[in-house]
mmCIF file of C-alpha atoms in Angstrom:
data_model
loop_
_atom_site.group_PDB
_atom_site.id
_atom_site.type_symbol
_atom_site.label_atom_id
_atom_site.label_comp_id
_atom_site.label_asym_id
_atom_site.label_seq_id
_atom_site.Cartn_x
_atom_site.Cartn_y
_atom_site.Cartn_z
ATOM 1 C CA UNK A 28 83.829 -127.463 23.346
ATOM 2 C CA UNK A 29 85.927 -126.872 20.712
ATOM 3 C CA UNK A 30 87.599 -123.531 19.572
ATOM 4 C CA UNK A 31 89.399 -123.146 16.090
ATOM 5 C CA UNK A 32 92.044 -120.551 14.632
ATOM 6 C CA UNK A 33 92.739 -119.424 18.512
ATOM 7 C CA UNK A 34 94.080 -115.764 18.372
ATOM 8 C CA UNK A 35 92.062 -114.601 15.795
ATOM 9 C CA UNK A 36 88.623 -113.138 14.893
ATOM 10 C CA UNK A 37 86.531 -116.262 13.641
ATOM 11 C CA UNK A 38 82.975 -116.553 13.094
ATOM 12 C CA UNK A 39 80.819 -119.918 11.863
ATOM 13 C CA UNK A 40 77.874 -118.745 10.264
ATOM 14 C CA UNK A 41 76.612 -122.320 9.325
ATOM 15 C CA UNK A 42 77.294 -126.147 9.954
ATOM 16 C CA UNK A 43 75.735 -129.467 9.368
ATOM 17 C CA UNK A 44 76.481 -133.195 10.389
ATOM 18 C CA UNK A 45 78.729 -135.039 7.870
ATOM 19 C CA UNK A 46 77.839 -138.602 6.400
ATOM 20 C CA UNK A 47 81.114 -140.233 8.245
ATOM 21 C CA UNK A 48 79.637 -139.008 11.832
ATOM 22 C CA UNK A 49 81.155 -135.736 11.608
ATOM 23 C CA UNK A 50 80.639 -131.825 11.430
ATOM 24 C CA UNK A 51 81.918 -129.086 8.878
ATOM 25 C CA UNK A 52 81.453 -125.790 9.714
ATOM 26 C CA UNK A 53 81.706 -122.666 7.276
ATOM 27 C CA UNK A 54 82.291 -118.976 8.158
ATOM 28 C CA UNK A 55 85.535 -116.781 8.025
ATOM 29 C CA UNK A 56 88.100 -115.379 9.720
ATOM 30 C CA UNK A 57 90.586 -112.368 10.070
ATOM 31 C CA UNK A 58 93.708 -113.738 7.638
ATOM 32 C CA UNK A 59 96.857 -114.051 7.684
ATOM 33 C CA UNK A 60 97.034 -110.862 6.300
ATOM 34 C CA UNK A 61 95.416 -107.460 7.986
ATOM 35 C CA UNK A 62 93.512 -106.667 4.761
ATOM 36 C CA UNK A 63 90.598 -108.614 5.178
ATOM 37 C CA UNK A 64 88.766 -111.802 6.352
ATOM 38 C CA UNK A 65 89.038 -115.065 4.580
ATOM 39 C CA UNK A 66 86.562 -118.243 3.723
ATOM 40 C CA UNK A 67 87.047 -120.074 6.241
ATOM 41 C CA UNK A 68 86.056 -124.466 6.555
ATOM 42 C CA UNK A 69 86.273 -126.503 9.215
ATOM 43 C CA UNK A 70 85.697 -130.443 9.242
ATOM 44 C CA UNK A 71 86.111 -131.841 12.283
ATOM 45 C CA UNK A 72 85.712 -136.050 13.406
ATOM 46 C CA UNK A 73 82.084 -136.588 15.521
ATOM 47 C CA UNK A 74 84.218 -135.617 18.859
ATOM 48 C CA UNK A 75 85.169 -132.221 17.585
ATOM 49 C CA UNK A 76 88.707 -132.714 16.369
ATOM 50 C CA UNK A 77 90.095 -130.922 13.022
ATOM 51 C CA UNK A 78 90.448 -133.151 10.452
ATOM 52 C CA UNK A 79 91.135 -130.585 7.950
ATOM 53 C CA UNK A 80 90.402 -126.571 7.331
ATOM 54 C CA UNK A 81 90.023 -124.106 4.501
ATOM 55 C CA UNK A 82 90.780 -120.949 4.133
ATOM 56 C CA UNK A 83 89.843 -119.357 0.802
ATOM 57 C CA UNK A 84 92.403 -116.881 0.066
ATOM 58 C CA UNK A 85 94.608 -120.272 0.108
ATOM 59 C CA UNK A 86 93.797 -121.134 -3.446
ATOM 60 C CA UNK A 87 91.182 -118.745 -4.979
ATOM 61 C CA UNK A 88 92.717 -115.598 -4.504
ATOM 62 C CA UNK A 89 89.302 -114.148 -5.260
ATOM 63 C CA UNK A 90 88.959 -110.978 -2.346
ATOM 64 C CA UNK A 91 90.189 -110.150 0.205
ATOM 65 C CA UNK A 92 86.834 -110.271 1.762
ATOM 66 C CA UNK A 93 85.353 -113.792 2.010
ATOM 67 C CA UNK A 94 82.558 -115.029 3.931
ATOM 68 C CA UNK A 95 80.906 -118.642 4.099
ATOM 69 C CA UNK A 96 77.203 -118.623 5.106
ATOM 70 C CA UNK A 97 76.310 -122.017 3.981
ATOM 71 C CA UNK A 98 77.372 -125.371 3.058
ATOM 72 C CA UNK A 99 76.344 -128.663 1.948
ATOM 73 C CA UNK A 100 77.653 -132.108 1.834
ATOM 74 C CA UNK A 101 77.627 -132.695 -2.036
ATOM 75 C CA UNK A 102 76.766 -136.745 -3.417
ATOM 76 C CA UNK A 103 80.734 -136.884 -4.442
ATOM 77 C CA UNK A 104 81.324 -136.760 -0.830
ATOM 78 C CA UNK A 105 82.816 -133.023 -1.226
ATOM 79 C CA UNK A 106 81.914 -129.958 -0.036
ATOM 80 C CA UNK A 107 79.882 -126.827 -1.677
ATOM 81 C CA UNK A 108 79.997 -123.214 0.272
ATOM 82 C CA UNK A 109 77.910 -119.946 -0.175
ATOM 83 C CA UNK A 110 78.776 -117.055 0.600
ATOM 84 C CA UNK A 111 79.804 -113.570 -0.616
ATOM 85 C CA UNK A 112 82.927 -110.980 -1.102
ATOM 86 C CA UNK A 113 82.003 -107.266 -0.972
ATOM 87 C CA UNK A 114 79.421 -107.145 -3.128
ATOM 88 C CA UNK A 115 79.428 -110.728 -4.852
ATOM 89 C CA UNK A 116 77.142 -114.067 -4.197
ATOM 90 C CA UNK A 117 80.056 -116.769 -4.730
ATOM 91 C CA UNK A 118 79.785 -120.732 -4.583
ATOM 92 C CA UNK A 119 82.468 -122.746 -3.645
ATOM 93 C CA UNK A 120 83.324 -126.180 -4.456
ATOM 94 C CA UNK A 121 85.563 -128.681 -1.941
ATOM 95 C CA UNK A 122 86.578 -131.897 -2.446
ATOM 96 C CA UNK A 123 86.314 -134.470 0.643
ATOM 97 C CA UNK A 124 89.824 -133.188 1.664
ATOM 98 C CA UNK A 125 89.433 -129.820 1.736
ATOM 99 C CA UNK A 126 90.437 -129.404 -1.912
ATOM 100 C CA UNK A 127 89.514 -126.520 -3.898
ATOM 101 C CA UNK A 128 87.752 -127.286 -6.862
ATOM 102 C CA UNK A 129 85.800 -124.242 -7.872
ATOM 103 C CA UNK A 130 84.704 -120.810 -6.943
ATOM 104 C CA UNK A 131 82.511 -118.866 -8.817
ATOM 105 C CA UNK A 132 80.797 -115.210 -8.641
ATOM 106 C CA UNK A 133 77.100 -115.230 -9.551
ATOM 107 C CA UNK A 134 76.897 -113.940 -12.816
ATOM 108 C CA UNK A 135 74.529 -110.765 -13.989
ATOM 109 C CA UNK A 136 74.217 -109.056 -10.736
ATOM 110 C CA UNK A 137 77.287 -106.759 -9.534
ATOM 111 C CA UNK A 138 75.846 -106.300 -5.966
ATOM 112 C CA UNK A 139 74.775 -109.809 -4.193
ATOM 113 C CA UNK A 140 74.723 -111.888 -1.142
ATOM 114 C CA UNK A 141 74.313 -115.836 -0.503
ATOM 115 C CA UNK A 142 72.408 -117.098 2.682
ATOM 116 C CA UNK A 143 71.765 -120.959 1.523
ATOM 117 C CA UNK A 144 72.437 -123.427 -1.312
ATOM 118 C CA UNK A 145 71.239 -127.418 -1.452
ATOM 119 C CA UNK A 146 72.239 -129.902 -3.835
ATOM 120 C CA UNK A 147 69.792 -131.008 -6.234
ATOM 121 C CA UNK A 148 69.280 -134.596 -7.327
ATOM 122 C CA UNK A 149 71.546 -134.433 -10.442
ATOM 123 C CA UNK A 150 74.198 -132.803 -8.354
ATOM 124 C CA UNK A 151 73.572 -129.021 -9.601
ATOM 125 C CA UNK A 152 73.942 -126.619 -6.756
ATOM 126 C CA UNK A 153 71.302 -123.825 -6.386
ATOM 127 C CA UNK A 154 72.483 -121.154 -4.181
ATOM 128 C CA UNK A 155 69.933 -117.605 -2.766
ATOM 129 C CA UNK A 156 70.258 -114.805 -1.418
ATOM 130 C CA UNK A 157 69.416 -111.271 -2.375
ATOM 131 C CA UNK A 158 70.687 -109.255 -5.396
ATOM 132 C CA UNK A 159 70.723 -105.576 -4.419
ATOM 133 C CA UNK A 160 71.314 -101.618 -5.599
ATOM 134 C CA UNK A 161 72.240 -98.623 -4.231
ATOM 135 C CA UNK A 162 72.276 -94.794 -5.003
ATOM 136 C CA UNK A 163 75.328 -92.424 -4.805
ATOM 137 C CA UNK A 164 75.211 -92.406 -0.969
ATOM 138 C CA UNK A 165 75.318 -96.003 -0.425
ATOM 139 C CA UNK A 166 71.582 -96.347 0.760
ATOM 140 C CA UNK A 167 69.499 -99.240 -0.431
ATOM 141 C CA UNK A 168 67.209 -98.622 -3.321
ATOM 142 C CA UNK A 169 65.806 -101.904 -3.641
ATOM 143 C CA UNK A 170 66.367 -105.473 -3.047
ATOM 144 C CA UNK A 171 65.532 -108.741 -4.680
ATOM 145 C CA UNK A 172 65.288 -112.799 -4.219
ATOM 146 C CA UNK A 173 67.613 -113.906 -6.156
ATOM 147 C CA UNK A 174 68.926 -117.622 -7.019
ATOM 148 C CA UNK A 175 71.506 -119.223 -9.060
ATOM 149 C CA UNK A 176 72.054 -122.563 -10.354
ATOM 150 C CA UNK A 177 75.477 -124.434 -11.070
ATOM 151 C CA UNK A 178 76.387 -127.300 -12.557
ATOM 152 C CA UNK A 179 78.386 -129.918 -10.641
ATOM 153 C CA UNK A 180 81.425 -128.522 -12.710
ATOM 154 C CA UNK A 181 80.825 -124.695 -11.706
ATOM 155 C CA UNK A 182 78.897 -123.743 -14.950
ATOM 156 C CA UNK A 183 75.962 -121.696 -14.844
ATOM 157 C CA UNK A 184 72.612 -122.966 -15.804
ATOM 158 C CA UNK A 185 70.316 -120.670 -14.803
ATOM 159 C CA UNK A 186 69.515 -117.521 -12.816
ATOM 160 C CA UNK A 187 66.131 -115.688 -11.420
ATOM 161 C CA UNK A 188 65.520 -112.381 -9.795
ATOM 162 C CA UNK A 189 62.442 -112.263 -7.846
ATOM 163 C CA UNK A 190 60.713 -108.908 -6.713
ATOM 164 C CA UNK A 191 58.945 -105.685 -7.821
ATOM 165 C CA UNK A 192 60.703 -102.377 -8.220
ATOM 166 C CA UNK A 193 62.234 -99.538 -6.524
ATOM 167 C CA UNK A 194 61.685 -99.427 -2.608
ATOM 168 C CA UNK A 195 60.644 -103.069 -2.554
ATOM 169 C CA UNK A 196 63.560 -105.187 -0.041
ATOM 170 C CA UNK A 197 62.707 -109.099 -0.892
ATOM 171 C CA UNK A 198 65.840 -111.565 0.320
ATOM 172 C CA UNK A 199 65.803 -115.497 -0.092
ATOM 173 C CA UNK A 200 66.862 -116.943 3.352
ATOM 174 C CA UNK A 201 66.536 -120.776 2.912
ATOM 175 C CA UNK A 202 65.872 -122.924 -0.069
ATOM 176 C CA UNK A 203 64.689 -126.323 -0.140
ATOM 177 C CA UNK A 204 63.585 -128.934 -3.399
ATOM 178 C CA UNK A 205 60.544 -130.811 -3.324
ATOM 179 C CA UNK A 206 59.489 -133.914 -4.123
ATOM 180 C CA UNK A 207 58.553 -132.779 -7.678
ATOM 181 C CA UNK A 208 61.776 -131.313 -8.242
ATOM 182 C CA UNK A 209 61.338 -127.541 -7.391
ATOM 183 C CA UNK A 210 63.083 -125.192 -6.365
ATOM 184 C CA UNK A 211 61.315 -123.378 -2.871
ATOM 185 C CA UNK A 212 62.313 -119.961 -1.753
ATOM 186 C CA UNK A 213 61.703 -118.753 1.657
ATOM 187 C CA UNK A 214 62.498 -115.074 2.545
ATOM 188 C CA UNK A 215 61.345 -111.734 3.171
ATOM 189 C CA UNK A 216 59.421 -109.009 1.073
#
């Protein structure tokens, strides 16, 4: 058992098994500073020990508001994280140190969340979620599936919004490719 940032609020919403024997973990927690709660990476060795962590306000200054959700080991041997801000899917790129690469906002939507992102054969990243609106009170209207696909570099290459109209609430969960090379949504709606 292994505890990280002790004497704070910390949360790991995902984690998988790295290639050297090991474990990352992504999630957030409350920052150095009381405005908010930062991205937040862990690797650790197979026993549990920190080899490294991230924490996102470190280099990309983005919100004050960061969450991690997801992450992948990418074929470089680095790191990509989903997540969100207030009211922003973002993808985040790590090199196998912990490096910052990237961070990006999904583009076209100004109210989003990220739940899951894999790494496709070339080495794009697709990342889902739900894209979402709300009326002067702050209550839901409607929700959609929603996906975005980066390039290894951060670039967007393409984005879909899945759903039907006013009242519908449709969220992407998980994602997985298959063998023919597409893209698989699993949600609800």
């Amino acid at each position: 058992r292994r505890h990280f940032k002790e004497g704070r609020r910390a949360s790991a919403r995902d984690v998988i098994t790295t290639r050297d024997g090991g474990y990352a973990f992504a999630g957030y927690y409350s920052g150095s500073n009381s405005q908010g709660e930062d991205l937040y990476i862990v690797k650790t060795d197979g026993a549990g020990f920190v080899q490294w962590e991230y924490t996102g306000n470190d280099a990309f200054n983005y919100s004050n508001y960061q969450y991690g959700n997801g992450i992948v080991q990418t074929l470089d041997g680095g790191f990509a994280i989903v997540g969100e801000t207030f009211n922003d899917l973002i993808v985040a790129k790590l090199d196998h140190n912990g490096e910052p690469q990237w961070l990006r906002p999904a583009p076209g939507v100004s109210n989003a969340l990220g739940f899951d992102l894999i790494e496709l054969g070339d080495g794009s990243l697709v990342a889902a979620g739900e894209s979402y609106s709300e009326d002067y009170f702050g209550f839901f209207l409607c929700r959609h599936m929603y996906s975005v696909r980066f390039s290894p570099g951060g670039d967007v290459l393409q984005t879909a919004r899945i759903g039907s109209g006013s009242g519908r609430f449709d969220f992407a969960t998980s994602l997985v490719e298959d063998d023919n090379g597409n893209v698989v949504l699993a949600g609800s709606g």
